[in-house]
Amino acid sequence: MKKIAKSLLLGATALVAVSCCQKEPEVKNIIFMIGDGMGLAQTSATALINDWEPLNMERADYIGLQKTYSANNRVTDSAASGTALATGHKTYNSAIGVDVDKNPVANTRELAQAAGYATGVVATYSVTNATPAAFVAHVESRYLEDKIAEQFVEADIDLFIGGGTRFFKERRDGKDLTEDLKAEGYTVAYDMAELEGVTEGKVAALLAPNAMPTIGQGRSKDYLPGATAKALEVLSNNSKKGFFVMIEGSQIDGGGHDNNMVKIYEETVDFDNAVKVAFDFADEHPGTLVVVTADHETGGLSIVSGKSDFTLPEQGVKYEFGTTGHSAIMLPVYAYGTGAEEFAGVMENTDIAKKMQKLLGLIEE
Ligand code: MG
Ligand code: ZN
């Protein structure tokens, strides 16, 4: 796998050499935020429950819609959609960073890294889970999480924060990958408090065996906004050129699968609080683009009229779910900051990756 990672990076370097650039690209930093399972019904319901107090993501300068279908299914999973958003290639459900022929395809984070940007991923599920994995790894199945963890070590990524300790330390092969990370100069942390005072360098924070707790199970409301702020700080300090980071609100999806509106609401609010941190950073750092979207909708949620014994404090609406799986509905794309205008209109999920790669000067216009 090391060979594949290397050849991808060589390919990326060649691309950069061909395309790069008489002038520096206008976009210096990209903060790519993915609410897993967050469709328009999820954001609408969250705003409605808040008495239509606007969500932070509603500060977006430009709004688009994206189509999520995968190469082998009209309803995507998080692996195929993550791969599309990361690489610009549609692939089959359960694929991570490989195309329909199972060949590895480079992702925006790798291309950015090869061009000298600092890069990272942040999640509220395991970092080896499908969405963040699509920005780091290349495996034919999302379920190969031990292997995905090895590729995190090989990737030499600046920063990752999320769950997933068991894939690094309690592995079937008995290896302890955190030793490899330490040998490569990483600060390895098991609690966000251990990152206080860490303002640069390589960071690996593994905060739960697999998924982190949900907000309902007691995950701190400070975690995702705080991890976002920490990532922006460390990545800003790690490269003068700029950075690319993917930040995932991973557990909105679980609320959809459980048909649990309370969980969807709490996880969407949490994600939206991280969006505020990113938008505020963009206000203070010209040249920063923030794109907020999802990988697919989960639950087939609809908000209909009717009396409800539902426990959230609003009246007169009822939340109905069409499925315990994902749905094929188009998703909102909220764009803010430098280059945001590129994300207006209707697009494929793969276009989002390509637009980001163009804006960072990683591929040809
Ligand atoms: Mg996910
Ligand atoms: Zn799901």
CSV table of C-alpha atoms and ligand atoms in Angstrom, one decimal:
chain,number,residue,atom,x,y,z
A,1,MET,CA,0.0,0.0,0.0
A,2,LYS,CA,2.9,2.3,0.7
A,3,LYS,CA,3.8,1.9,-3.0
A,4,ILE,CA,0.3,3.0,-4.1
A,5,ALA,CA,0.3,6.0,-1.7
A,6,LYS,CA,3.7,7.0,-3.1
A,7,SER,CA,2.8,6.7,-6.8
A,8,LEU,CA,-0.4,8.7,-6.1
A,9,LEU,CA,1.7,11.4,-4.5
A,10,LEU,CA,4.2,11.4,-7.4
A,11,GLY,CA,1.2,11.7,-9.8
A,12,ALA,CA,-0.1,14.5,-7.7
A,13,THR,CA,3.3,16.3,-7.8
A,14,ALA,CA,3.4,15.9,-11.6
A,15,LEU,CA,0.0,17.4,-11.8
A,16,VAL,CA,1.0,20.3,-9.7
A,17,ALA,CA,4.2,20.8,-11.8
A,18,VAL,CA,2.1,21.0,-15.0
A,19,SER,CA,-0.7,23.2,-13.7
A,20,CYS,CA,1.1,25.4,-11.2
A,21,CYS,CA,0.8,28.5,-11.4
A,22,GLN,CA,2.0,31.9,-12.6
A,23,LYS,CA,0.1,33.5,-9.7
A,24,GLU,CA,-0.8,32.1,-6.3
A,25,PRO,CA,-4.4,30.8,-6.2
A,26,GLU,CA,-6.8,33.2,-4.5
A,27,VAL,CA,-8.0,30.4,-2.2
A,28,LYS,CA,-5.4,29.7,0.5
A,29,ASN,CA,-7.4,27.5,2.9
A,30,ILE,CA,-10.3,25.2,2.4
A,31,ILE,CA,-12.5,24.0,5.3
A,32,PHE,CA,-14.7,21.2,4.0
A,33,MET,CA,-17.5,20.4,6.4
A,34,ILE,CA,-19.7,17.3,5.9
A,35,GLY,CA,-22.8,16.6,8.0
A,36,ASP,CA,-23.2,12.9,7.5
A,37,GLY,CA,-26.9,12.2,6.7
A,38,MET,CA,-27.8,15.9,6.8
A,39,GLY,CA,-30.4,16.7,4.2
A,40,LEU,CA,-32.6,19.8,3.8
A,41,ALA,CA,-35.2,18.3,6.1
A,42,GLN,CA,-32.6,17.9,8.9
A,43,THR,CA,-31.5,21.5,8.7
A,44,SER,CA,-35.1,22.7,8.3
A,45,ALA,CA,-36.3,20.8,11.3
A,46,THR,CA,-33.3,22.0,13.4
A,47,ALA,CA,-34.1,25.6,12.5
A,48,LEU,CA,-37.8,25.1,13.1
A,49,ILE,CA,-37.2,23.6,16.6
A,50,ASN,CA,-35.1,26.7,17.3
A,51,ASP,CA,-38.1,28.8,16.4
A,52,TRP,CA,-36.5,29.6,13.0
A,53,GLU,CA,-33.5,31.2,14.6
A,54,PRO,CA,-31.1,31.0,11.6
A,55,LEU,CA,-28.5,28.3,11.7
A,56,ASN,CA,-24.9,29.5,11.3
A,57,MET,CA,-24.7,27.7,8.0
A,58,GLU,CA,-27.4,30.1,6.8
A,59,ARG,CA,-24.7,32.8,6.7
A,60,ALA,CA,-23.5,31.2,3.5
A,61,ASP,CA,-22.8,33.5,0.6
A,62,TYR,CA,-23.8,31.0,-2.1
A,63,ILE,CA,-26.1,28.0,-2.0
A,64,GLY,CA,-26.1,25.0,-4.3
A,65,LEU,CA,-27.6,21.6,-4.6
A,66,GLN,CA,-25.7,18.3,-5.2
A,67,LYS,CA,-26.7,14.9,-6.5
A,68,THR,CA,-25.4,12.0,-4.5
A,69,TYR,CA,-26.0,8.7,-6.5
A,70,SER,CA,-23.1,6.3,-6.6
A,71,ALA,CA,-21.7,4.3,-9.5
A,72,ASN,CA,-23.8,1.2,-8.7
A,73,ASN,CA,-26.8,2.5,-6.7
A,74,ARG,CA,-29.2,5.5,-6.9
A,75,VAL,CA,-28.9,5.6,-3.1
A,76,THR,CA,-25.3,6.1,-2.0
A,77,ASP,CA,-23.6,5.0,1.2
A,78,SER,CA,-21.1,7.1,3.0
A,79,ALA,CA,-18.1,5.4,1.4
A,80,ALA,CA,-19.0,6.0,-2.2
A,81,SER,CA,-20.2,9.6,-1.5
A,82,GLY,CA,-17.2,10.3,0.7
A,83,THR,CA,-15.0,9.0,-2.2
A,84,ALA,CA,-16.9,11.2,-4.6
A,85,LEU,CA,-16.5,14.3,-2.4
A,86,ALA,CA,-12.8,13.6,-1.8
A,87,THR,CA,-11.6,12.5,-5.2
A,88,GLY,CA,-14.1,13.6,-7.8
A,89,HIS,CA,-14.8,10.0,-8.9
A,90,LYS,CA,-18.2,8.2,-8.6
A,91,THR,CA,-17.6,4.7,-7.3
A,92,TYR,CA,-19.5,1.7,-5.9
A,93,ASN,CA,-21.1,1.6,-2.5
A,94,SER,CA,-18.5,0.6,0.3
A,95,ALA,CA,-15.5,1.7,-1.8
A,96,ILE,CA,-12.9,4.0,-0.1
A,97,GLY,CA,-10.7,6.0,-2.3
A,98,VAL,CA,-10.8,3.6,-5.2
A,99,ASP,CA,-12.7,3.7,-8.5
A,100,VAL,CA,-15.2,1.2,-10.0
A,101,ASP,CA,-12.2,-1.0,-11.0
A,102,LYS,CA,-10.8,-0.8,-7.5
A,103,ASN,CA,-7.9,1.3,-8.6
A,104,PRO,CA,-6.8,4.0,-6.1
A,105,VAL,CA,-7.7,7.6,-7.0
A,106,ALA,CA,-6.0,10.6,-5.5
A,107,ASN,CA,-8.1,12.8,-3.2
A,108,THR,CA,-8.0,16.6,-2.6
A,109,ARG,CA,-6.2,16.2,0.7
A,110,GLU,CA,-3.4,14.2,-0.8
A,111,LEU,CA,-3.1,16.5,-3.8
A,112,ALA,CA,-3.0,19.5,-1.4
A,113,GLN,CA,-0.4,17.8,0.8
A,114,ALA,CA,1.8,17.1,-2.2
A,115,ALA,CA,1.6,20.8,-3.2
A,116,GLY,CA,2.8,21.9,0.3
A,117,TYR,CA,-0.5,22.6,2.1
A,118,ALA,CA,-1.1,21.3,5.7
A,119,THR,CA,-3.9,18.8,5.8
A,120,GLY,CA,-6.2,17.2,8.4
A,121,VAL,CA,-9.4,15.4,9.2
A,122,VAL,CA,-11.8,15.8,12.2
A,123,ALA,CA,-14.8,13.6,13.0
A,124,THR,CA,-17.2,12.6,15.8
A,125,TYR,CA,-17.1,8.9,14.7
A,126,SER,CA,-13.9,6.8,14.3
A,127,VAL,CA,-11.4,8.5,12.0
A,128,THR,CA,-11.3,5.2,10.1
A,129,ASN,CA,-15.0,5.4,9.4
A,130,ALA,CA,-16.1,5.9,5.8
A,131,THR,CA,-16.2,9.7,5.5
A,132,PRO,CA,-12.8,10.7,6.9
A,133,ALA,CA,-11.3,7.5,5.5
A,134,ALA,CA,-12.2,8.6,2.0
A,135,PHE,CA,-9.8,11.6,2.5
A,136,VAL,CA,-6.9,9.5,3.6
A,137,ALA,CA,-7.1,5.8,2.5
A,138,HIS,CA,-7.6,3.6,-0.5
A,139,VAL,CA,-9.2,0.2,0.2
A,140,GLU,CA,-11.8,-1.8,-1.6
A,141,SER,CA,-14.1,-2.0,1.4
A,142,ARG,CA,-15.0,0.5,4.2
A,143,TYR,CA,-15.0,-2.4,6.6
A,144,LEU,CA,-11.2,-2.9,6.4
A,145,GLU,CA,-10.7,-0.4,9.2
A,146,ASP,CA,-7.4,-2.0,10.6
A,147,LYS,CA,-6.0,-1.4,7.1
A,148,ILE,CA,-7.4,2.1,6.9
A,149,ALA,CA,-5.6,2.9,10.2
A,150,GLU,CA,-2.3,1.7,8.7
A,151,GLN,CA,-2.9,4.1,5.8
A,152,PHE,CA,-3.4,6.9,8.3
A,153,VAL,CA,0.1,6.3,9.6
A,154,GLU,CA,1.5,6.1,6.1
A,155,ALA,CA,-0.3,9.2,4.9
A,156,ASP,CA,1.9,11.5,7.0
A,157,ILE,CA,-1.2,13.8,7.5
A,158,ASP,CA,-0.7,16.8,9.8
A,159,LEU,CA,-3.6,16.2,12.0
A,160,PHE,CA,-6.5,13.8,12.8
A,161,ILE,CA,-8.9,14.1,15.6
A,162,GLY,CA,-11.8,11.6,16.3
A,163,GLY,CA,-12.5,8.2,17.7
A,164,GLY,CA,-11.0,4.9,16.6
A,165,THR,CA,-8.4,3.9,19.2
A,166,ARG,CA,-9.2,0.2,18.7
A,167,PHE,CA,-8.1,0.3,15.1
A,168,PHE,CA,-4.7,1.7,16.1
A,169,LYS,CA,-4.0,-0.1,19.4
A,170,GLU,CA,-6.3,-3.2,19.8
A,171,ARG,CA,-5.7,-4.6,16.4
A,172,ARG,CA,-6.1,-8.2,15.2
A,173,ASP,CA,-2.4,-8.2,14.3
A,174,GLY,CA,-1.4,-7.0,17.7
A,175,LYS,CA,0.5,-4.0,16.4
A,176,ASP,CA,0.3,-0.7,18.2
A,177,LEU,CA,0.3,2.0,15.5
A,178,THR,CA,0.4,4.8,18.1
A,179,GLU,CA,4.1,3.8,18.6
A,180,ASP,CA,4.7,4.4,14.9
A,181,LEU,CA,2.9,7.7,15.1
A,182,LYS,CA,5.1,8.8,18.0
A,183,ALA,CA,8.2,7.6,16.2
A,184,GLU,CA,7.2,9.9,13.3
A,185,GLY,CA,6.9,12.9,15.6
A,186,TYR,CA,3.1,12.9,16.3
A,187,THR,CA,1.7,14.3,19.5
A,188,VAL,CA,-0.7,11.4,20.3
A,189,ALA,CA,-3.6,12.4,22.6
A,190,TYR,CA,-6.5,10.5,24.2
A,191,ASP,CA,-8.3,13.6,25.5
A,192,MET,CA,-8.7,17.1,24.0
A,193,ALA,CA,-7.3,18.5,27.2
A,194,GLU,CA,-3.9,16.9,26.3
A,195,LEU,CA,-3.8,19.2,23.2
A,196,GLU,CA,-4.0,22.4,25.3
A,197,GLY,CA,-0.8,24.3,24.4
A,198,VAL,CA,-0.2,22.2,21.3
A,199,THR,CA,-0.3,24.8,18.5
A,200,GLU,CA,1.7,23.2,15.7
A,201,GLY,CA,3.3,19.9,14.6
A,202,LYS,CA,1.7,16.6,13.8
A,203,VAL,CA,-1.3,15.7,15.9
A,204,ALA,CA,-3.2,12.4,16.3
A,205,ALA,CA,-6.1,12.5,18.8
A,206,LEU,CA,-7.9,9.2,19.4
A,207,LEU,CA,-10.8,10.0,21.8
A,208,ALA,CA,-12.9,6.8,21.9
A,209,PRO,CA,-12.5,3.1,21.0
A,210,ASN,CA,-14.7,3.5,17.9
A,211,ALA,CA,-17.5,6.1,17.6
A,212,MET,CA,-17.4,9.0,20.1
A,213,PRO,CA,-20.5,9.2,22.3
A,214,THR,CA,-23.4,11.1,20.8
A,215,ILE,CA,-24.5,14.4,22.4
A,216,GLY,CA,-27.3,12.5,24.0
A,217,GLN,CA,-24.8,10.0,25.5
A,218,GLY,CA,-22.8,12.9,26.9
A,219,ARG,CA,-20.3,14.0,24.3
A,220,SER,CA,-19.2,17.5,25.3
A,221,LYS,CA,-20.8,20.2,23.3
A,222,ASP,CA,-17.4,21.8,23.3
A,223,TYR,CA,-15.8,18.9,21.4
A,224,LEU,CA,-16.5,19.5,17.7
A,225,PRO,CA,-16.3,23.3,17.8
A,226,GLY,CA,-13.1,23.0,19.9
A,227,ALA,CA,-11.6,20.3,17.7
A,228,THR,CA,-12.4,22.5,14.7
A,229,ALA,CA,-10.7,25.5,16.3
A,230,LYS,CA,-7.7,23.4,17.3
A,231,ALA,CA,-7.4,22.0,13.7
A,232,LEU,CA,-7.5,25.5,12.2
A,233,GLU,CA,-4.8,26.7,14.6
A,234,VAL,CA,-2.4,23.8,14.1
A,235,LEU,CA,-2.9,23.6,10.3
A,236,SER,CA,-2.4,27.4,10.0
A,237,ASN,CA,0.9,27.1,11.8
A,238,ASN,CA,2.1,24.0,10.0
A,239,SER,CA,2.2,25.6,6.5
A,240,LYS,CA,2.6,29.1,5.2
A,241,LYS,CA,1.1,28.0,1.9
A,242,GLY,CA,-2.3,27.2,3.5
A,243,PHE,CA,-4.4,24.2,4.5
A,244,PHE,CA,-7.1,21.7,3.5
A,245,VAL,CA,-9.2,20.2,6.3
A,246,MET,CA,-12.3,18.0,6.3
A,247,ILE,CA,-14.5,18.3,9.4
A,248,GLU,CA,-17.4,15.8,9.8
A,249,GLY,CA,-20.5,16.0,11.9
A,250,SER,CA,-20.6,12.2,11.8
A,251,GLN,CA,-23.6,11.3,13.9
A,252,ILE,CA,-26.5,13.2,12.3
A,253,ASP,CA,-26.6,10.0,10.2
A,254,GLY,CA,-27.2,7.8,13.2
A,255,GLY,CA,-30.2,9.9,14.2
A,256,GLY,CA,-31.7,9.2,10.8
A,257,HIS,CA,-31.0,5.5,10.9
A,258,ASP,CA,-32.6,5.4,14.4
A,259,ASN,CA,-35.5,7.6,13.2
A,260,ASN,CA,-34.7,9.7,16.2
A,261,MET,CA,-35.5,13.4,15.7
A,262,VAL,CA,-33.9,14.4,19.1
A,263,LYS,CA,-30.6,12.8,18.0
A,264,ILE,CA,-30.7,14.5,14.6
A,265,TYR,CA,-31.5,17.8,16.2
A,266,GLU,CA,-28.7,17.6,18.8
A,267,GLU,CA,-26.1,16.4,16.3
A,268,THR,CA,-27.1,19.0,13.7
A,269,VAL,CA,-26.9,21.9,16.3
A,270,ASP,CA,-23.4,20.5,17.3
A,271,PHE,CA,-22.2,20.5,13.7
A,272,ASP,CA,-23.6,23.9,13.1
A,273,ASN,CA,-21.7,25.3,16.1
A,274,ALA,CA,-18.5,24.0,14.4
A,275,VAL,CA,-19.6,25.8,11.2
A,276,LYS,CA,-19.7,29.0,13.2
A,277,VAL,CA,-16.1,28.5,14.2
A,278,ALA,CA,-15.1,27.9,10.5
A,279,PHE,CA,-17.1,30.9,9.2
A,280,ASP,CA,-15.6,33.2,11.9
A,281,PHE,CA,-12.2,31.9,10.9
A,282,ALA,CA,-12.9,32.8,7.3
A,283,ASP,CA,-14.0,36.3,8.3
A,284,GLU,CA,-10.7,36.8,10.0
A,285,HIS,CA,-8.5,35.1,7.4
A,286,PRO,CA,-9.1,36.3,3.8
A,287,GLY,CA,-8.5,33.6,1.3
A,288,THR,CA,-10.4,31.0,3.3
A,289,LEU,CA,-13.3,29.0,1.7
A,290,VAL,CA,-15.7,27.1,3.8
A,291,VAL,CA,-18.1,24.5,2.1
A,292,VAL,CA,-20.7,22.9,4.2
A,293,THR,CA,-22.7,20.0,2.8
A,294,ALA,CA,-23.6,16.3,3.4
A,295,ASP,CA,-22.8,13.0,1.9
A,296,HIS,CA,-26.4,11.8,1.6
A,297,GLU,CA,-29.7,12.2,3.5
A,298,THR,CA,-30.6,9.6,6.1
A,299,GLY,CA,-34.1,8.6,7.2
A,300,GLY,CA,-36.2,10.0,4.4
A,301,LEU,CA,-37.2,12.6,6.9
A,302,SER,CA,-40.3,14.8,6.2
A,303,ILE,CA,-41.8,17.5,8.3
A,304,VAL,CA,-45.6,17.3,8.1
A,305,SER,CA,-48.5,19.0,9.9
A,306,GLY,CA,-50.2,17.3,12.8
A,307,LYS,CA,-50.4,17.0,16.5
A,308,SER,CA,-47.5,15.2,18.0
A,309,ASP,CA,-46.5,13.8,21.4
A,310,PHE,CA,-43.0,14.4,20.3
A,311,THR,CA,-41.0,15.8,23.2
A,312,LEU,CA,-39.2,18.7,21.6
A,313,PRO,CA,-40.9,22.0,22.4
A,314,GLU,CA,-42.5,23.0,19.1
A,315,GLN,CA,-46.2,22.5,18.3
A,316,GLY,CA,-48.1,21.4,15.3
A,317,VAL,CA,-45.6,19.4,13.4
A,318,LYS,CA,-44.8,15.8,13.1
A,319,TYR,CA,-41.6,14.1,12.0
A,320,GLU,CA,-42.1,11.2,9.7
A,321,PHE,CA,-39.4,8.9,8.4
A,322,GLY,CA,-39.6,7.1,5.1
A,323,THR,CA,-36.8,4.6,5.8
A,324,THR,CA,-34.2,3.5,8.3
A,325,GLY,CA,-31.6,3.8,5.5
A,326,HIS,CA,-30.4,6.6,3.2
A,327,SER,CA,-32.4,8.5,0.6
A,328,ALA,CA,-31.5,9.8,-2.9
A,329,ILE,CA,-32.7,13.4,-2.4
A,330,MET,CA,-30.4,16.2,-3.5
A,331,LEU,CA,-28.5,18.0,-0.8
A,332,PRO,CA,-27.8,21.6,0.1
A,333,VAL,CA,-24.3,23.0,-0.4
A,334,TYR,CA,-23.6,26.1,1.7
A,335,ALA,CA,-20.5,28.0,0.6
A,336,TYR,CA,-18.8,30.9,2.4
A,337,GLY,CA,-15.7,33.1,1.9
A,338,THR,CA,-13.2,33.2,-1.0
A,339,GLY,CA,-14.4,31.2,-4.1
A,340,ALA,CA,-17.8,30.5,-2.6
A,341,GLU,CA,-19.5,31.7,-5.8
A,342,GLU,CA,-18.2,28.5,-7.5
A,343,PHE,CA,-20.7,26.5,-5.5
A,344,ALA,CA,-23.9,28.1,-6.7
A,345,GLY,CA,-26.2,26.0,-8.9
A,346,VAL,CA,-26.9,22.3,-9.3
A,347,MET,CA,-23.9,20.0,-9.3
A,348,GLU,CA,-22.8,16.4,-9.0
A,349,ASN,CA,-21.1,15.5,-5.7
A,350,THR,CA,-17.9,14.8,-7.7
A,351,ASP,CA,-18.0,18.4,-9.0
A,352,ILE,CA,-17.4,19.6,-5.4
A,353,ALA,CA,-14.0,17.8,-5.3
A,354,LYS,CA,-13.0,19.1,-8.7
A,355,LYS,CA,-14.0,22.7,-7.9
A,356,MET,CA,-11.9,22.6,-4.7
A,357,GLN,CA,-8.9,21.1,-6.5
A,358,LYS,CA,-9.1,23.9,-9.1
A,359,LEU,CA,-9.4,26.6,-6.5
A,360,LEU,CA,-6.3,25.4,-4.7
A,361,GLY,CA,-4.4,25.2,-8.1
A,362,LEU,CA,-4.1,21.4,-7.8
A,363,ILE,CA,-5.6,20.6,-11.2
A,364,GLU,CA,-5.9,22.4,-14.6
A,365,GLU,CA,-8.8,24.9,-15.1
B,1,MG,MG,-19.5,9.5,8.1
B,2,ZN,ZN,-25.7,6.1,7.2
